[in-house]
XYZ file of C-alpha atoms in Angstrom:
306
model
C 163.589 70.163 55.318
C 163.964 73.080 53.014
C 162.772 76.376 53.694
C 160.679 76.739 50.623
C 158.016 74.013 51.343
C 157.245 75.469 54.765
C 154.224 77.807 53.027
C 153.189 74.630 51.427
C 152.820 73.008 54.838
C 150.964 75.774 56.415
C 148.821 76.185 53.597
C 147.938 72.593 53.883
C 147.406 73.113 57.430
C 145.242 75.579 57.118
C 143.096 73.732 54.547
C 142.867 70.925 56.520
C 142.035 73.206 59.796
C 139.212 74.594 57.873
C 138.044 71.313 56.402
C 137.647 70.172 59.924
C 135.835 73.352 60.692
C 133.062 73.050 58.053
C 132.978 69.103 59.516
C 132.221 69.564 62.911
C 129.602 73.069 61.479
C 127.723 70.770 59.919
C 127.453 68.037 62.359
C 126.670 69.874 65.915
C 125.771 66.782 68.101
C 129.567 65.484 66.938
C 130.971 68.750 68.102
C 128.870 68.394 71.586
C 130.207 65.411 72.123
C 133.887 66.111 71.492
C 133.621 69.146 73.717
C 131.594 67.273 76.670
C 133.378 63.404 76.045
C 136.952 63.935 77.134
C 136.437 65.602 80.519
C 133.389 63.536 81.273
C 135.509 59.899 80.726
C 138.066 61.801 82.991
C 135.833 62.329 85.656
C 134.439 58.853 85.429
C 137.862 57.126 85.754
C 139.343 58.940 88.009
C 136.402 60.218 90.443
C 133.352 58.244 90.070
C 134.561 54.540 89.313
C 137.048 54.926 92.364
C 133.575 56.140 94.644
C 131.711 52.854 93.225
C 134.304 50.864 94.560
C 134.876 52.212 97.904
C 130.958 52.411 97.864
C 131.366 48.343 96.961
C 134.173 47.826 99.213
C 132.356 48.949 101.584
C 129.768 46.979 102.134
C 131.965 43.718 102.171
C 133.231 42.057 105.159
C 136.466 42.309 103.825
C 138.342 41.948 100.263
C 136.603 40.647 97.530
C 134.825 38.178 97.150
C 133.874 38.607 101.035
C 129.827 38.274 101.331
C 128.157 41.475 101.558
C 127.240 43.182 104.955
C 126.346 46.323 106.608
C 128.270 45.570 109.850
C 130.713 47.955 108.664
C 128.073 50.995 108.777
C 126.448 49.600 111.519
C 129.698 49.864 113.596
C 130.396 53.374 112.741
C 126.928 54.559 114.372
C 126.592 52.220 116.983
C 129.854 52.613 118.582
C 130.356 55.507 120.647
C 133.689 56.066 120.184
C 133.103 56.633 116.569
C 130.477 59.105 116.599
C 132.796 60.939 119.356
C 135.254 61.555 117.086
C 132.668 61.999 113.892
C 131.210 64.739 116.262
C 134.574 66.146 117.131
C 135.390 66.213 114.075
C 132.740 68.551 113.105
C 133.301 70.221 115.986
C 136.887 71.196 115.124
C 136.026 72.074 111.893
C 133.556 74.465 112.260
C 135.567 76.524 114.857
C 138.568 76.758 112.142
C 136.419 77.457 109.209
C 134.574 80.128 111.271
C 138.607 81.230 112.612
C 140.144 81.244 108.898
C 136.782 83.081 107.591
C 136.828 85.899 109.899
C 140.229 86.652 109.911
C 140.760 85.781 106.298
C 138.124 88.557 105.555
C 139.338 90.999 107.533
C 142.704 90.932 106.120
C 140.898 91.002 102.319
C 139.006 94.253 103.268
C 141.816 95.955 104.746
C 143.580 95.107 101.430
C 140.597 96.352 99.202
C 139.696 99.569 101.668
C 143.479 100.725 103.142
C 146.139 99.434 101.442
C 147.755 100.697 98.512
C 150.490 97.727 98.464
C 148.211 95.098 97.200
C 149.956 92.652 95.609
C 152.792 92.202 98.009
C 150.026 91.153 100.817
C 148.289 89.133 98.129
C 151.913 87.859 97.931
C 152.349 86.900 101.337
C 148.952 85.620 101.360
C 150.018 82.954 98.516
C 153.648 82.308 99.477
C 153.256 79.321 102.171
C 152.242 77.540 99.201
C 155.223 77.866 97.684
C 156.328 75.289 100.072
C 155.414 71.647 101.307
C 152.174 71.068 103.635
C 154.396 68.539 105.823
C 157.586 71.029 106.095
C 155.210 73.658 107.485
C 153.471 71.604 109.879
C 156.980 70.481 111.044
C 158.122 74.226 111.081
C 154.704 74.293 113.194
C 155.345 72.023 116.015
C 159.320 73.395 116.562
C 157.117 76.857 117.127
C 154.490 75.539 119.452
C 156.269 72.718 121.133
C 157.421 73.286 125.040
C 160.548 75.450 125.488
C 159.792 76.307 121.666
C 159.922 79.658 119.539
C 156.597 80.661 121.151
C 157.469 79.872 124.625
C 160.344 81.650 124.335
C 159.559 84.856 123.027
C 156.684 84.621 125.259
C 158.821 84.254 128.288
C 161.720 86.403 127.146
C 158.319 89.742 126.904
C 157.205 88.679 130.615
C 153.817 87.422 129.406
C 153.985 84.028 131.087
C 156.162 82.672 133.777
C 156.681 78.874 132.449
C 156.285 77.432 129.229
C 152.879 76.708 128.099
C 153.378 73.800 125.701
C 150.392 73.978 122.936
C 151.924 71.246 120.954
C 149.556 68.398 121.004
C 146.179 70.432 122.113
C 143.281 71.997 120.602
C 144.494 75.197 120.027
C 147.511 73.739 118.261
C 144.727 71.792 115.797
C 143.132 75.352 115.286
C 146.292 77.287 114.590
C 147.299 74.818 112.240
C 144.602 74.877 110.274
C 144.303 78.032 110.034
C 147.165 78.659 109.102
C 147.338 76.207 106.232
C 143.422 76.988 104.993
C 143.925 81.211 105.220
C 145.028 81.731 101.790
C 141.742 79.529 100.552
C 139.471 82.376 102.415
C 141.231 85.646 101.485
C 141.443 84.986 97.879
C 137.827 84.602 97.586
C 137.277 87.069 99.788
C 139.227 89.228 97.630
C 138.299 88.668 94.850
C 134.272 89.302 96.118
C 135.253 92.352 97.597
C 137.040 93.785 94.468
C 133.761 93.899 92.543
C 131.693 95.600 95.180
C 130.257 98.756 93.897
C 132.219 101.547 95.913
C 129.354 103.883 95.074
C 126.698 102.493 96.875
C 128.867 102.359 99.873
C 128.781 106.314 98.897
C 125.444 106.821 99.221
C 124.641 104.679 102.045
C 126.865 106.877 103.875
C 125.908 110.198 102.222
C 122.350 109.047 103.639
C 123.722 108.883 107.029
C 124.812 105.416 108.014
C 127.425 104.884 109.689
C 130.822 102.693 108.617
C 129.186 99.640 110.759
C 125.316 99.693 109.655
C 126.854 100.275 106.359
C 128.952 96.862 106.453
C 125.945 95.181 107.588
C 123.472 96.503 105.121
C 125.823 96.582 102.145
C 129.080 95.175 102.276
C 128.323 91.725 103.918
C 125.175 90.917 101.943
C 126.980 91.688 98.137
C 129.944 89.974 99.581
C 128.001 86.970 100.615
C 128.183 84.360 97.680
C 132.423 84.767 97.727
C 131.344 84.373 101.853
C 130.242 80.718 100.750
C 132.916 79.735 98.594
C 135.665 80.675 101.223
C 133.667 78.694 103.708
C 133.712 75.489 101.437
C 137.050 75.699 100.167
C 138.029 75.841 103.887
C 135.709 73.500 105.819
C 135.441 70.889 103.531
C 139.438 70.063 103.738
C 139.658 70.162 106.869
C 136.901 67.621 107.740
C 138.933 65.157 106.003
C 142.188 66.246 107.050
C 144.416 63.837 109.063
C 148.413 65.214 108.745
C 147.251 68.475 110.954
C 145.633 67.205 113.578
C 148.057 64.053 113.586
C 151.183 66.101 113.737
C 149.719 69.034 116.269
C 147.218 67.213 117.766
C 148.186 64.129 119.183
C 145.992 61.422 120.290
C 143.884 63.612 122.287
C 142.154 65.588 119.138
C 141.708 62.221 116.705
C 139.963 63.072 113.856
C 137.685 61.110 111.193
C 140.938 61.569 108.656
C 143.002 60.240 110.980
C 141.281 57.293 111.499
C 140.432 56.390 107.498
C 144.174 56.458 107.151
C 144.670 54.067 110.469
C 142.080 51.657 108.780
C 143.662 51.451 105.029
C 147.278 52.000 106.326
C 147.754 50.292 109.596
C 145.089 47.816 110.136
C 144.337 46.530 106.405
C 140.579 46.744 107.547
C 139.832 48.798 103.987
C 136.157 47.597 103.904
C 135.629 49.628 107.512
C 137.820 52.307 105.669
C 135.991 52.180 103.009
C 132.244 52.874 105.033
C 134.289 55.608 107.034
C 135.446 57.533 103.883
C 131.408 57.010 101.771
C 130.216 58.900 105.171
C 132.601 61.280 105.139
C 131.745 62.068 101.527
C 127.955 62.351 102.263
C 128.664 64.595 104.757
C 130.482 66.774 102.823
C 127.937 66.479 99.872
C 125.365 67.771 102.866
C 127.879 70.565 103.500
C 127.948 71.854 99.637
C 124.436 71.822 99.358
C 123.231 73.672 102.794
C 126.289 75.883 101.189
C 124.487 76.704 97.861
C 121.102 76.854 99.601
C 122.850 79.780 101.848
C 125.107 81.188 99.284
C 123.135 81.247 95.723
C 125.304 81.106 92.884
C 129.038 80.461 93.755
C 130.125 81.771 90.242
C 129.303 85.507 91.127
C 131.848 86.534 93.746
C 130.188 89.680 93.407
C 127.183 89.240 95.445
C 123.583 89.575 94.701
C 122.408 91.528 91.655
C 119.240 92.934 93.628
């Protein structure tokens, strides 16, 4: 193509650009709908048509065409060892949500209030992503494991006198998820804290409170909305999480994840997996709406404007 007709091609370009402009100026329910139709057929084919069928699935006795039931629901509350580990489940997660959001915001206020090397933390903070979920929960379980890196080091500084062995426990659930949900907290956290008016911590303590009625009276209440969204973008993970607590935990600390993938997996029984997973999503439905009746508007990190 010759160099000469390019201007003609960019001029017609242009035309045309424009042409579509005064179109779509003209016709504003046409332009609605090109902005809203595109995302909305996305969501529908990829989110809700797969929740109608599992929603379907699930009340079948088995693969369609199997007659419709609700043994499958029926099972899940009538059988004890299914509410056990529903109620574990919940269990586990609030303790590492509450974990990850307290240490997660101390770490972002020490970065907003003492440190003047920001971005490498906010580095740090970001870089296990950097590398697969299942590599680092390996990586995990050589560190916790008996006669591992922790026992070791723990035994080589005189702290214990035989190896503990945390692999497959509780604790090694918790750390794990920690671990992997941290970065979710601070960056919220962060990012509320960053827009917190330093001068009204001024004058609160120009008035004569103190750094700890100030936190309580200022600080936590602006920062409470980012508060929220750290808390959902951690908890609601790890209620359906299943590698963690499979690889850390053992048999000992099941979780509801754990046994969704058993049932669709392992035992074919995907109508039962199917009734296990619509629960699990109503529950975490419950858990984003108690969390927008306790946060307010999850769009402004910044806190309150009162």
């Amino acid at each position: 193509m010759s160099s000469a007709r390019l201007p003609g091609i960019r001029a017609n370009v242009a035309d045309g650009f424009e042409h579509w402009q005064s179109f779509l100026r003209d016709r504003p329910r046409l332009k609605i709908f090109l902005i809203v139709f595109p995302p909305a057929l996305v969501l529908a084919v990829f989110f809700l048509l797969p929740l109608v069928f599992m929603a379907y699935l699930s009340l079948l006795e088995g693969m369609p065409p199997a007659p419709a039931t609700f043994e499958n629901y029926m099972r899940l509350v009538t059988q004890e060892v299914y509410l056990s580990i529903l109620w574990r489940t919940t269990v586990i997660t609030a303790q590492a949500t509450i974990l990850t959001v307290l240490i997660g915001y101390a770490i972002a206020y020490s970065m907003v209030r003492f440190s003047r090397r920001t971005t490498m933390i906010l580095l740090l903070v970001i870089m296990p992503f950097w590398t697969n979920y299942i590599i680092r929960m390996y990586a995990w379980i050589n560190i916790l494991q008996t006669n591992g890196v922790l026992d070791a080091a723990l035994l080589f500084v005189g702290v214990i006198n035989e190896p503990l062995g945390v692999l497959y426990s509780h604790e090694a659930v918790l750390i794990g998820f920690i671990y992997i949900y941290l970065p979710l907290a601070v960056l919220p956290f962060y990012a509320s804290l960053s827009y917190l008016d330093q001068d009204l911590i001024d004058a609160s303590m120009d008035l004569g409170a103190g750094p700890i009625k100030t936190f309580l009276s200022i600080t936590l209440p602006m920062t409470k909305n980012g508060i929220m969204v750290g808390v959902i973008l951690v908890g609601i993970p790890i209620f359906g999480s299943f590698i963690t607590p499979q690889l850390l935990g053992g048999t000992d600390n099941t979780m509801v994840g754990m046994i969704i993938e058993n049932q669709f997996v392992e035992a074919f029984n995907w109508s039962f997996g199917a009734a296990l997973s619509i629960t699990v999503a109503f529950i975490v439905v419950a858990m984003l709406v108690l969390g927008m009746l306790a946060g307010g508007n999850f769009f402004d990190l910044g806190g309150e404007d009162e």
